[in-house]
mmCIF file with all atom_site columns, C-alpha atoms in Angstrom:
data_model
loop_
_atom_site.group_PDB
_atom_site.id
_atom_site.type_symbol
_atom_site.label_atom_id
_atom_site.label_alt_id
_atom_site.label_comp_id
_atom_site.label_asym_id
_atom_site.label_entity_id
_atom_site.label_seq_id
_atom_site.pdbx_PDB_ins_code
_atom_site.Cartn_x
_atom_site.Cartn_y
_atom_site.Cartn_z
_atom_site.occupancy
_atom_site.B_iso_or_equiv
_atom_site.pdbx_formal_charge
_atom_site.auth_seq_id
_atom_site.auth_comp_id
_atom_site.auth_asym_id
_atom_site.auth_atom_id
_atom_site.pdbx_PDB_model_num
ATOM 1   C CA . UNK A 1 1   ? 0.442   -18.650 10.241  1.00 89.00 ? 2   UNK A CA 1
ATOM 2   C CA . UNK A 1 2   ? -0.110  -15.044 10.167  1.00 94.00 ? 3   UNK A CA 1
ATOM 3   C CA . UNK A 1 3   ? 1.131   -12.949 7.217   1.00 96.00 ? 4   UNK A CA 1
ATOM 4   C CA . UNK A 1 4   ? 1.628   -9.141  6.936   1.00 97.00 ? 5   UNK A CA 1
ATOM 5   C CA . UNK A 1 5   ? 1.132   -7.707  3.458   1.00 98.00 ? 6   UNK A CA 1
ATOM 6   C CA . UNK A 1 6   ? 1.997   -3.915  3.034   1.00 98.00 ? 7   UNK A CA 1
ATOM 7   C CA . UNK A 1 7   ? 1.612   -1.743  0.112   1.00 98.00 ? 8   UNK A CA 1
ATOM 8   C CA . UNK A 1 8   ? 3.077   1.567   -1.143  1.00 97.00 ? 9   UNK A CA 1
ATOM 9   C CA . UNK A 1 9   ? 0.673   3.852   -2.869  1.00 96.00 ? 10  UNK A CA 1
ATOM 10  C CA . UNK A 1 10  ? 2.174   5.797   -5.812  1.00 92.00 ? 11  UNK A CA 1
ATOM 11  C CA . UNK A 1 11  ? 2.940   3.478   -8.603  1.00 93.00 ? 12  UNK A CA 1
ATOM 12  C CA . UNK A 1 12  ? 2.139   0.503   -6.557  1.00 96.00 ? 13  UNK A CA 1
ATOM 13  C CA . UNK A 1 13  ? -1.646  0.691   -5.944  1.00 97.00 ? 14  UNK A CA 1
ATOM 14  C CA . UNK A 1 14  ? -2.396  3.825   -7.853  1.00 95.00 ? 15  UNK A CA 1
ATOM 15  C CA . UNK A 1 15  ? -1.181  5.042   -11.218 1.00 91.00 ? 16  UNK A CA 1
ATOM 16  C CA . UNK A 1 16  ? -0.480  8.633   -10.363 1.00 78.00 ? 17  UNK A CA 1
ATOM 17  C CA . UNK A 1 17  ? 3.143   9.199   -10.789 1.00 65.00 ? 18  UNK A CA 1
ATOM 18  C CA . UNK A 1 18  ? 2.818   11.725  -13.625 1.00 77.00 ? 19  UNK A CA 1
ATOM 19  C CA . UNK A 1 19  ? 0.463   14.370  -12.229 1.00 85.00 ? 20  UNK A CA 1
ATOM 20  C CA . UNK A 1 20  ? 1.715   13.715  -8.505  1.00 87.00 ? 21  UNK A CA 1
ATOM 21  C CA . UNK A 1 21  ? 5.255   14.843  -9.618  1.00 89.00 ? 22  UNK A CA 1
ATOM 22  C CA . UNK A 1 22  ? 3.893   17.721  -11.531 1.00 91.00 ? 23  UNK A CA 1
ATOM 23  C CA . UNK A 1 23  ? 1.832   18.972  -8.494  1.00 93.00 ? 24  UNK A CA 1
ATOM 24  C CA . UNK A 1 24  ? 4.932   18.627  -6.159  1.00 94.00 ? 25  UNK A CA 1
ATOM 25  C CA . UNK A 1 25  ? 7.075   20.638  -8.519  1.00 95.00 ? 26  UNK A CA 1
ATOM 26  C CA . UNK A 1 26  ? 4.198   23.304  -8.872  1.00 95.00 ? 27  UNK A CA 1
ATOM 27  C CA . UNK A 1 27  ? 3.896   23.490  -5.280  1.00 96.00 ? 28  UNK A CA 1
ATOM 28  C CA . UNK A 1 28  ? 7.551   24.160  -4.641  1.00 95.00 ? 29  UNK A CA 1
ATOM 29  C CA . UNK A 1 29  ? 7.520   26.794  -7.272  1.00 95.00 ? 30  UNK A CA 1
ATOM 30  C CA . UNK A 1 30  ? 4.542   28.509  -5.516  1.00 96.00 ? 31  UNK A CA 1
ATOM 31  C CA . UNK A 1 31  ? 5.722   28.228  -1.956  1.00 96.00 ? 32  UNK A CA 1
ATOM 32  C CA . UNK A 1 32  ? 9.544   28.490  -2.247  1.00 95.00 ? 33  UNK A CA 1
ATOM 33  C CA . UNK A 1 33  ? 9.577   30.475  -5.331  1.00 93.00 ? 34  UNK A CA 1
ATOM 34  C CA . UNK A 1 34  ? 11.870  28.390  -7.581  1.00 92.00 ? 35  UNK A CA 1
ATOM 35  C CA . UNK A 1 35  ? 11.918  25.275  -9.569  1.00 91.00 ? 36  UNK A CA 1
ATOM 36  C CA . UNK A 1 36  ? 13.240  21.901  -8.254  1.00 91.00 ? 37  UNK A CA 1
ATOM 37  C CA . UNK A 1 37  ? 14.599  18.770  -9.914  1.00 85.00 ? 38  UNK A CA 1
ATOM 38  C CA . UNK A 1 38  ? 12.009  16.059  -10.178 1.00 82.00 ? 39  UNK A CA 1
ATOM 39  C CA . UNK A 1 39  ? 14.541  13.129  -10.096 1.00 83.00 ? 40  UNK A CA 1
ATOM 40  C CA . UNK A 1 40  ? 13.504  11.627  -6.869  1.00 82.00 ? 41  UNK A CA 1
ATOM 41  C CA . UNK A 1 41  ? 16.039  8.825   -7.099  1.00 81.00 ? 42  UNK A CA 1
ATOM 42  C CA . UNK A 1 42  ? 18.773  11.507  -6.501  1.00 84.00 ? 43  UNK A CA 1
ATOM 43  C CA . UNK A 1 43  ? 17.091  12.431  -3.007  1.00 86.00 ? 44  UNK A CA 1
ATOM 44  C CA . UNK A 1 44  ? 18.642  10.842  0.091   1.00 85.00 ? 45  UNK A CA 1
ATOM 45  C CA . UNK A 1 45  ? 15.166  9.963   1.316   1.00 85.00 ? 46  UNK A CA 1
ATOM 46  C CA . UNK A 1 46  ? 12.357  9.485   -1.120  1.00 85.00 ? 47  UNK A CA 1
ATOM 47  C CA . UNK A 1 47  ? 9.257   10.652  0.833   1.00 92.00 ? 48  UNK A CA 1
ATOM 48  C CA . UNK A 1 48  ? 7.549   13.827  0.574   1.00 94.00 ? 49  UNK A CA 1
ATOM 49  C CA . UNK A 1 49  ? 8.501   15.400  3.730   1.00 93.00 ? 50  UNK A CA 1
ATOM 50  C CA . UNK A 1 50  ? 12.122  14.182  3.702   1.00 93.00 ? 51  UNK A CA 1
ATOM 51  C CA . UNK A 1 51  ? 12.577  15.665  0.000   1.00 94.00 ? 52  UNK A CA 1
ATOM 52  C CA . UNK A 1 52  ? 11.072  18.960  1.120   1.00 94.00 ? 53  UNK A CA 1
ATOM 53  C CA . UNK A 1 53  ? 13.769  19.148  4.038   1.00 94.00 ? 54  UNK A CA 1
ATOM 54  C CA . UNK A 1 54  ? 16.647  18.204  1.592   1.00 94.00 ? 55  UNK A CA 1
ATOM 55  C CA . UNK A 1 55  ? 15.362  20.885  -0.849  1.00 94.00 ? 56  UNK A CA 1
ATOM 56  C CA . UNK A 1 56  ? 15.387  23.369  2.008   1.00 95.00 ? 57  UNK A CA 1
ATOM 57  C CA . UNK A 1 57  ? 18.962  22.521  2.954   1.00 94.00 ? 58  UNK A CA 1
ATOM 58  C CA . UNK A 1 58  ? 20.327  22.230  -0.601  1.00 92.00 ? 59  UNK A CA 1
ATOM 59  C CA . UNK A 1 59  ? 19.022  25.826  -1.491  1.00 92.00 ? 60  UNK A CA 1
ATOM 60  C CA . UNK A 1 60  ? 19.642  27.366  1.883   1.00 92.00 ? 61  UNK A CA 1
ATOM 61  C CA . UNK A 1 61  ? 16.063  28.397  2.367   1.00 93.00 ? 62  UNK A CA 1
ATOM 62  C CA . UNK A 1 62  ? 15.604  30.092  5.659   1.00 90.00 ? 63  UNK A CA 1
ATOM 63  C CA . UNK A 1 63  ? 12.519  30.471  7.968   1.00 89.00 ? 64  UNK A CA 1
ATOM 64  C CA . UNK A 1 64  ? 10.395  28.411  10.272  1.00 93.00 ? 65  UNK A CA 1
ATOM 65  C CA . UNK A 1 65  ? 10.460  24.903  9.015   1.00 92.00 ? 66  UNK A CA 1
ATOM 66  C CA . UNK A 1 66  ? 7.367   23.743  10.718  1.00 93.00 ? 67  UNK A CA 1
ATOM 67  C CA . UNK A 1 67  ? 5.478   26.760  8.800   1.00 96.00 ? 68  UNK A CA 1
ATOM 68  C CA . UNK A 1 68  ? 7.041   25.997  5.507   1.00 95.00 ? 69  UNK A CA 1
ATOM 69  C CA . UNK A 1 69  ? 6.090   22.337  5.627   1.00 94.00 ? 70  UNK A CA 1
ATOM 70  C CA . UNK A 1 70  ? 2.526   23.239  6.562   1.00 95.00 ? 71  UNK A CA 1
ATOM 71  C CA . UNK A 1 71  ? 2.233   25.765  3.640   1.00 96.00 ? 72  UNK A CA 1
ATOM 72  C CA . UNK A 1 72  ? 3.913   23.462  1.220   1.00 96.00 ? 73  UNK A CA 1
ATOM 73  C CA . UNK A 1 73  ? 1.752   20.410  2.233   1.00 95.00 ? 74  UNK A CA 1
ATOM 74  C CA . UNK A 1 74  ? -1.483  22.407  1.958   1.00 96.00 ? 75  UNK A CA 1
ATOM 75  C CA . UNK A 1 75  ? -0.579  23.795  -1.436  1.00 96.00 ? 76  UNK A CA 1
ATOM 76  C CA . UNK A 1 76  ? 0.465   20.404  -2.655  1.00 95.00 ? 77  UNK A CA 1
ATOM 77  C CA . UNK A 1 77  ? -2.717  18.757  -1.506  1.00 94.00 ? 78  UNK A CA 1
ATOM 78  C CA . UNK A 1 78  ? -4.869  21.582  -3.025  1.00 96.00 ? 79  UNK A CA 1
ATOM 79  C CA . UNK A 1 79  ? -3.126  20.983  -6.430  1.00 94.00 ? 80  UNK A CA 1
ATOM 80  C CA . UNK A 1 80  ? -3.850  17.150  -6.244  1.00 92.00 ? 81  UNK A CA 1
ATOM 81  C CA . UNK A 1 81  ? -7.403  17.953  -5.262  1.00 93.00 ? 82  UNK A CA 1
ATOM 82  C CA . UNK A 1 82  ? -7.922  20.515  -8.071  1.00 93.00 ? 83  UNK A CA 1
ATOM 83  C CA . UNK A 1 83  ? -6.273  17.905  -10.629 1.00 91.00 ? 84  UNK A CA 1
ATOM 84  C CA . UNK A 1 84  ? -8.586  15.251  -9.498  1.00 89.00 ? 85  UNK A CA 1
ATOM 85  C CA . UNK A 1 85  ? -11.718 17.384  -9.763  1.00 90.00 ? 86  UNK A CA 1
ATOM 86  C CA . UNK A 1 86  ? -10.598 18.819  -13.195 1.00 90.00 ? 87  UNK A CA 1
ATOM 87  C CA . UNK A 1 87  ? -9.781  15.333  -14.651 1.00 87.00 ? 88  UNK A CA 1
ATOM 88  C CA . UNK A 1 88  ? -12.339 12.850  -13.196 1.00 80.00 ? 89  UNK A CA 1
ATOM 89  C CA . UNK A 1 89  ? -11.537 9.247   -14.105 1.00 80.00 ? 90  UNK A CA 1
ATOM 90  C CA . UNK A 1 90  ? -7.944  9.970   -14.937 1.00 82.00 ? 91  UNK A CA 1
ATOM 91  C CA . UNK A 1 91  ? -6.467  8.487   -11.977 1.00 87.00 ? 92  UNK A CA 1
ATOM 92  C CA . UNK A 1 92  ? -6.793  4.578   -11.898 1.00 91.00 ? 93  UNK A CA 1
ATOM 93  C CA . UNK A 1 93  ? -5.770  1.719   -9.871  1.00 96.00 ? 94  UNK A CA 1
ATOM 94  C CA . UNK A 1 94  ? -2.946  -0.459  -10.948 1.00 97.00 ? 95  UNK A CA 1
ATOM 95  C CA . UNK A 1 95  ? -5.208  -3.278  -12.597 1.00 97.00 ? 96  UNK A CA 1
ATOM 96  C CA . UNK A 1 96  ? -6.777  -5.595  -9.970  1.00 98.00 ? 97  UNK A CA 1
ATOM 97  C CA . UNK A 1 97  ? -5.538  -3.549  -7.067  1.00 98.00 ? 98  UNK A CA 1
ATOM 98  C CA . UNK A 1 98  ? -8.940  -3.028  -5.405  1.00 97.00 ? 99  UNK A CA 1
ATOM 99  C CA . UNK A 1 99  ? -10.064 -6.611  -5.861  1.00 97.00 ? 100 UNK A CA 1
ATOM 100 C CA . UNK A 1 100 ? -6.676  -7.813  -4.460  1.00 98.00 ? 101 UNK A CA 1
ATOM 101 C CA . UNK A 1 101 ? -6.854  -5.632  -1.341  1.00 97.00 ? 102 UNK A CA 1
ATOM 102 C CA . UNK A 1 102 ? -10.372 -6.883  -0.792  1.00 97.00 ? 103 UNK A CA 1
ATOM 103 C CA . UNK A 1 103 ? -9.258  -10.501 -1.103  1.00 97.00 ? 104 UNK A CA 1
ATOM 104 C CA . UNK A 1 104 ? -6.348  -9.982  1.416   1.00 97.00 ? 105 UNK A CA 1
ATOM 105 C CA . UNK A 1 105 ? -8.461  -8.198  4.008   1.00 96.00 ? 106 UNK A CA 1
ATOM 106 C CA . UNK A 1 106 ? -11.117 -11.157 3.824   1.00 95.00 ? 107 UNK A CA 1
ATOM 107 C CA . UNK A 1 107 ? -8.560  -13.621 4.860   1.00 95.00 ? 108 UNK A CA 1
ATOM 108 C CA . UNK A 1 108 ? -8.154  -14.602 8.497   1.00 94.00 ? 109 UNK A CA 1
ATOM 109 C CA . UNK A 1 109 ? -4.482  -15.308 8.146   1.00 95.00 ? 110 UNK A CA 1
ATOM 110 C CA . UNK A 1 110 ? -3.430  -11.928 6.484   1.00 96.00 ? 111 UNK A CA 1
ATOM 111 C CA . UNK A 1 111 ? -3.074  -8.344  7.882   1.00 96.00 ? 112 UNK A CA 1
ATOM 112 C CA . UNK A 1 112 ? -3.009  -5.604  5.327   1.00 97.00 ? 113 UNK A CA 1
ATOM 113 C CA . UNK A 1 113 ? -1.130  -2.228  5.867   1.00 97.00 ? 114 UNK A CA 1
ATOM 114 C CA . UNK A 1 114 ? -0.416  0.816   3.663   1.00 98.00 ? 115 UNK A CA 1
ATOM 115 C CA . UNK A 1 115 ? 2.961   2.570   4.209   1.00 97.00 ? 116 UNK A CA 1
ATOM 116 C CA . UNK A 1 116 ? 3.363   5.426   1.816   1.00 96.00 ? 117 UNK A CA 1
ATOM 117 C CA . UNK A 1 117 ? 6.034   8.068   1.323   1.00 94.00 ? 118 UNK A CA 1
ATOM 118 C CA . UNK A 1 118 ? 3.482   10.412  0.483   1.00 93.00 ? 119 UNK A CA 1
ATOM 119 C CA . UNK A 1 119 ? 1.355   12.691  3.027   1.00 94.00 ? 120 UNK A CA 1
ATOM 120 C CA . UNK A 1 120 ? -1.716  11.013  4.509   1.00 95.00 ? 121 UNK A CA 1
ATOM 121 C CA . UNK A 1 121 ? -4.243  13.331  2.989   1.00 94.00 ? 122 UNK A CA 1
ATOM 122 C CA . UNK A 1 122 ? -2.906  13.226  -0.669  1.00 92.00 ? 123 UNK A CA 1
ATOM 123 C CA . UNK A 1 123 ? -2.394  9.399   -0.384  1.00 94.00 ? 124 UNK A CA 1
ATOM 124 C CA . UNK A 1 124 ? -5.981  8.958   0.790   1.00 95.00 ? 125 UNK A CA 1
ATOM 125 C CA . UNK A 1 125 ? -7.329  11.283  -1.936  1.00 91.00 ? 126 UNK A CA 1
ATOM 126 C CA . UNK A 1 126 ? -5.674  9.231   -4.619  1.00 93.00 ? 127 UNK A CA 1
ATOM 127 C CA . UNK A 1 127 ? -6.787  5.832   -3.090  1.00 95.00 ? 128 UNK A CA 1
ATOM 128 C CA . UNK A 1 128 ? -10.461 7.011   -2.914  1.00 93.00 ? 129 UNK A CA 1
ATOM 129 C CA . UNK A 1 129 ? -10.126 8.411   -6.561  1.00 91.00 ? 130 UNK A CA 1
ATOM 130 C CA . UNK A 1 130 ? -8.955  5.214   -7.887  1.00 93.00 ? 131 UNK A CA 1
ATOM 131 C CA . UNK A 1 131 ? -11.673 3.269   -5.913  1.00 94.00 ? 132 UNK A CA 1
ATOM 132 C CA . UNK A 1 132 ? -9.428  1.385   -3.441  1.00 96.00 ? 133 UNK A CA 1
ATOM 133 C CA . UNK A 1 133 ? -11.075 0.604   -0.165  1.00 95.00 ? 134 UNK A CA 1
ATOM 134 C CA . UNK A 1 134 ? -8.460  0.544   2.614   1.00 95.00 ? 135 UNK A CA 1
ATOM 135 C CA . UNK A 1 135 ? -11.068 0.226   5.603   1.00 92.00 ? 136 UNK A CA 1
ATOM 136 C CA . UNK A 1 136 ? -9.482  -2.326  8.063   1.00 90.00 ? 137 UNK A CA 1
ATOM 137 C CA . UNK A 1 137 ? -5.929  -1.771  6.815   1.00 95.00 ? 138 UNK A CA 1
ATOM 138 C CA . UNK A 1 138 ? -3.147  -0.304  8.903   1.00 95.00 ? 139 UNK A CA 1
ATOM 139 C CA . UNK A 1 139 ? -1.980  3.069   7.606   1.00 97.00 ? 140 UNK A CA 1
ATOM 140 C CA . UNK A 1 140 ? 1.179   5.195   7.965   1.00 97.00 ? 141 UNK A CA 1
ATOM 141 C CA . UNK A 1 141 ? 2.609   7.991   5.909   1.00 96.00 ? 142 UNK A CA 1
ATOM 142 C CA . UNK A 1 142 ? 5.177   10.690  5.870   1.00 94.00 ? 143 UNK A CA 1
ATOM 143 C CA . UNK A 1 143 ? 2.810   12.744  8.017   1.00 94.00 ? 144 UNK A CA 1
ATOM 144 C CA . UNK A 1 144 ? 3.955   10.332  10.699  1.00 95.00 ? 145 UNK A CA 1
ATOM 145 C CA . UNK A 1 145 ? 7.557   9.698   9.983   1.00 93.00 ? 146 UNK A CA 1
ATOM 146 C CA . UNK A 1 146 ? 10.061  11.264  7.483   1.00 91.00 ? 147 UNK A CA 1
ATOM 147 C CA . UNK A 1 147 ? 11.899  7.985   6.791   1.00 93.00 ? 148 UNK A CA 1
ATOM 148 C CA . UNK A 1 148 ? 10.255  5.171   4.851   1.00 94.00 ? 149 UNK A CA 1
ATOM 149 C CA . UNK A 1 149 ? 11.613  2.490   7.295   1.00 96.00 ? 150 UNK A CA 1
ATOM 150 C CA . UNK A 1 150 ? 9.925   4.453   10.012  1.00 96.00 ? 151 UNK A CA 1
ATOM 151 C CA . UNK A 1 151 ? 6.604   4.689   8.154   1.00 97.00 ? 152 UNK A CA 1
ATOM 152 C CA . UNK A 1 152 ? 6.607   0.899   7.431   1.00 97.00 ? 153 UNK A CA 1
ATOM 153 C CA . UNK A 1 153 ? 7.333   0.188   11.385  1.00 96.00 ? 154 UNK A CA 1
ATOM 154 C CA . UNK A 1 154 ? 4.533   2.496   12.204  1.00 96.00 ? 155 UNK A CA 1
ATOM 155 C CA . UNK A 1 155 ? 2.093   0.737   9.823   1.00 96.00 ? 156 UNK A CA 1
ATOM 156 C CA . UNK A 1 156 ? 3.064   -2.649  11.112  1.00 95.00 ? 157 UNK A CA 1
ATOM 157 C CA . UNK A 1 157 ? 2.556   -1.547  14.745  1.00 93.00 ? 158 UNK A CA 1
ATOM 158 C CA . UNK A 1 158 ? -0.842  -0.036  13.774  1.00 92.00 ? 159 UNK A CA 1
ATOM 159 C CA . UNK A 1 159 ? -2.012  -3.434  12.724  1.00 88.00 ? 160 UNK A CA 1
ATOM 160 C CA . UNK A 1 160 ? -2.429  -4.175  16.668  1.00 82.00 ? 161 UNK A CA 1
ATOM 161 C CA . UNK A 1 161 ? -1.047  -7.792  16.112  1.00 82.00 ? 162 UNK A CA 1
ATOM 162 C CA . UNK A 1 162 ? 1.343   -8.535  19.045  1.00 79.00 ? 163 UNK A CA 1
ATOM 163 C CA . UNK A 1 163 ? 2.749   -11.761 17.963  1.00 81.00 ? 164 UNK A CA 1
ATOM 164 C CA . UNK A 1 164 ? 5.385   -11.965 15.432  1.00 88.00 ? 165 UNK A CA 1
ATOM 165 C CA . UNK A 1 165 ? 4.398   -12.223 11.731  1.00 93.00 ? 166 UNK A CA 1
ATOM 166 C CA . UNK A 1 166 ? 5.272   -15.544 10.189  1.00 94.00 ? 167 UNK A CA 1
ATOM 167 C CA . UNK A 1 167 ? 5.963   -13.413 6.882   1.00 95.00 ? 168 UNK A CA 1
ATOM 168 C CA . UNK A 1 168 ? 6.059   -9.770  6.023   1.00 97.00 ? 169 UNK A CA 1
ATOM 169 C CA . UNK A 1 169 ? 6.020   -8.690  2.427   1.00 98.00 ? 170 UNK A CA 1
ATOM 170 C CA . UNK A 1 170 ? 6.050   -5.180  0.987   1.00 98.00 ? 171 UNK A CA 1
ATOM 171 C CA . UNK A 1 171 ? 4.778   -4.326  -2.439  1.00 98.00 ? 172 UNK A CA 1
ATOM 172 C CA . UNK A 1 172 ? 6.644   -1.199  -4.100  1.00 97.00 ? 173 UNK A CA 1
ATOM 173 C CA . UNK A 1 173 ? 7.731   0.327   -7.314  1.00 95.00 ? 174 UNK A CA 1
ATOM 174 C CA . UNK A 1 174 ? 11.188  1.725   -6.717  1.00 93.00 ? 175 UNK A CA 1
ATOM 175 C CA . UNK A 1 175 ? 14.734  1.242   -5.297  1.00 93.00 ? 176 UNK A CA 1
ATOM 176 C CA . UNK A 1 176 ? 14.055  3.003   -2.018  1.00 93.00 ? 177 UNK A CA 1
ATOM 177 C CA . UNK A 1 177 ? 11.121  0.481   -1.441  1.00 95.00 ? 178 UNK A CA 1
ATOM 178 C CA . UNK A 1 178 ? 13.451  -2.520  -2.000  1.00 96.00 ? 179 UNK A CA 1
ATOM 179 C CA . UNK A 1 179 ? 16.093  -0.874  0.290   1.00 95.00 ? 180 UNK A CA 1
ATOM 180 C CA . UNK A 1 180 ? 13.663  -0.234  3.116   1.00 96.00 ? 181 UNK A CA 1
ATOM 181 C CA . UNK A 1 181 ? 12.360  -3.756  2.757   1.00 97.00 ? 182 UNK A CA 1
ATOM 182 C CA . UNK A 1 182 ? 15.759  -5.287  3.080   1.00 97.00 ? 183 UNK A CA 1
ATOM 183 C CA . UNK A 1 183 ? 16.555  -3.090  5.960   1.00 97.00 ? 184 UNK A CA 1
ATOM 184 C CA . UNK A 1 184 ? 13.368  -4.295  7.848   1.00 97.00 ? 185 UNK A CA 1
ATOM 185 C CA . UNK A 1 185 ? 13.692  -7.983  6.649   1.00 96.00 ? 186 UNK A CA 1
ATOM 186 C CA . UNK A 1 186 ? 10.568  -7.787  4.483   1.00 97.00 ? 187 UNK A CA 1
ATOM 187 C CA . UNK A 1 187 ? 10.063  -9.842  1.355   1.00 97.00 ? 188 UNK A CA 1
ATOM 188 C CA . UNK A 1 188 ? 9.919   -7.270  -1.507  1.00 98.00 ? 189 UNK A CA 1
ATOM 189 C CA . UNK A 1 189 ? 7.812   -7.666  -4.638  1.00 98.00 ? 190 UNK A CA 1
ATOM 190 C CA . UNK A 1 190 ? 8.273   -5.130  -7.487  1.00 98.00 ? 191 UNK A CA 1
ATOM 191 C CA . UNK A 1 191 ? 5.244   -3.627  -9.142  1.00 97.00 ? 192 UNK A CA 1
ATOM 192 C CA . UNK A 1 192 ? 6.086   -2.542  -12.755 1.00 95.00 ? 193 UNK A CA 1
ATOM 193 C CA . UNK A 1 193 ? 9.543   -2.332  -14.403 1.00 94.00 ? 194 UNK A CA 1
ATOM 194 C CA . UNK A 1 194 ? 11.099  0.798   -12.792 1.00 91.00 ? 195 UNK A CA 1
ATOM 195 C CA . UNK A 1 195 ? 14.038  -1.351  -11.500 1.00 93.00 ? 196 UNK A CA 1
ATOM 196 C CA . UNK A 1 196 ? 15.337  -4.887  -11.942 1.00 94.00 ? 197 UNK A CA 1
ATOM 197 C CA . UNK A 1 197 ? 14.098  -7.287  -9.376  1.00 96.00 ? 198 UNK A CA 1
ATOM 198 C CA . UNK A 1 198 ? 13.311  -11.110 -9.699  1.00 94.00 ? 199 UNK A CA 1
ATOM 199 C CA . UNK A 1 199 ? 10.155  -11.062 -7.710  1.00 95.00 ? 200 UNK A CA 1
ATOM 200 C CA . UNK A 1 200 ? 7.961   -8.786  -9.902  1.00 97.00 ? 201 UNK A CA 1
ATOM 201 C CA . UNK A 1 201 ? 4.467   -8.268  -11.084 1.00 98.00 ? 202 UNK A CA 1
ATOM 202 C CA . UNK A 1 202 ? 2.944   -6.008  -13.672 1.00 97.00 ? 203 UNK A CA 1
ATOM 203 C CA . UNK A 1 203 ? -0.568  -5.824  -12.017 1.00 97.00 ? 204 UNK A CA 1
ATOM 204 C CA . UNK A 1 204 ? -2.737  -7.513  -9.513  1.00 98.00 ? 205 UNK A CA 1
ATOM 205 C CA . UNK A 1 205 ? -5.204  -9.384  -11.710 1.00 97.00 ? 206 UNK A CA 1
ATOM 206 C CA . UNK A 1 206 ? -3.788  -12.929 -11.310 1.00 97.00 ? 207 UNK A CA 1
ATOM 207 C CA . UNK A 1 207 ? -4.795  -13.459 -7.686  1.00 97.00 ? 208 UNK A CA 1
ATOM 208 C CA . UNK A 1 208 ? -3.849  -17.251 -7.767  1.00 96.00 ? 209 UNK A CA 1
ATOM 209 C CA . UNK A 1 209 ? -0.054  -16.451 -8.729  1.00 96.00 ? 210 UNK A CA 1
ATOM 210 C CA . UNK A 1 210 ? -0.062  -13.594 -6.115  1.00 97.00 ? 211 UNK A CA 1
ATOM 211 C CA . UNK A 1 211 ? -1.379  -15.989 -3.319  1.00 96.00 ? 212 UNK A CA 1
ATOM 212 C CA . UNK A 1 212 ? 1.240   -18.366 -4.305  1.00 95.00 ? 213 UNK A CA 1
ATOM 213 C CA . UNK A 1 213 ? 3.922   -15.701 -4.187  1.00 96.00 ? 214 UNK A CA 1
ATOM 214 C CA . UNK A 1 214 ? 2.826   -14.847 -0.665  1.00 96.00 ? 215 UNK A CA 1
ATOM 215 C CA . UNK A 1 215 ? 2.641   -18.567 0.449   1.00 92.00 ? 216 UNK A CA 1
ATOM 216 C CA . UNK A 1 216 ? -1.097  -18.047 1.400   1.00 90.00 ? 217 UNK A CA 1
#
């Protein structure tokens, strides 16, 4: 049997939600010139790129969308970089995440992928800062597709595994992760307590339990 195990990044592998939100709001203030609500559950599609498009529509921002996206993205990434440099050691993995990823990638019957609603550059910055090695993992982000389902489909395709997987599981921390998993027929495991869900973990330290949950 071959299993696909896929992960979100923020709040799922990396404890970064607080400063990540602040950097996004600060980038909006700098690039767009106004404050935006940071209630991500209220946006139609919760990816960094899709949220920006919705903000531009909501506030009637005119101009070249491609240029606005490029400037916003670079400003956001700069703010993430500056924060990490100014606060070394602040960003941490969700406990056990790095060890669990290493465990999965060492198995012959598991393919591992990262599918994040963040931009590629900022997601990889945070993963490196948290000490999580994703070498050998498939990777897709909102740099590739603005919808979470599209990101997940790309991450799966990039594994290069042509036969159907016997099981597909997505680890995420929010309602939009659960909805995307349902739409794509992934099993969903909640990380944390942000929403109610039966299949839930608080961290990745108990590998035996995780392996059981994944039927490995």
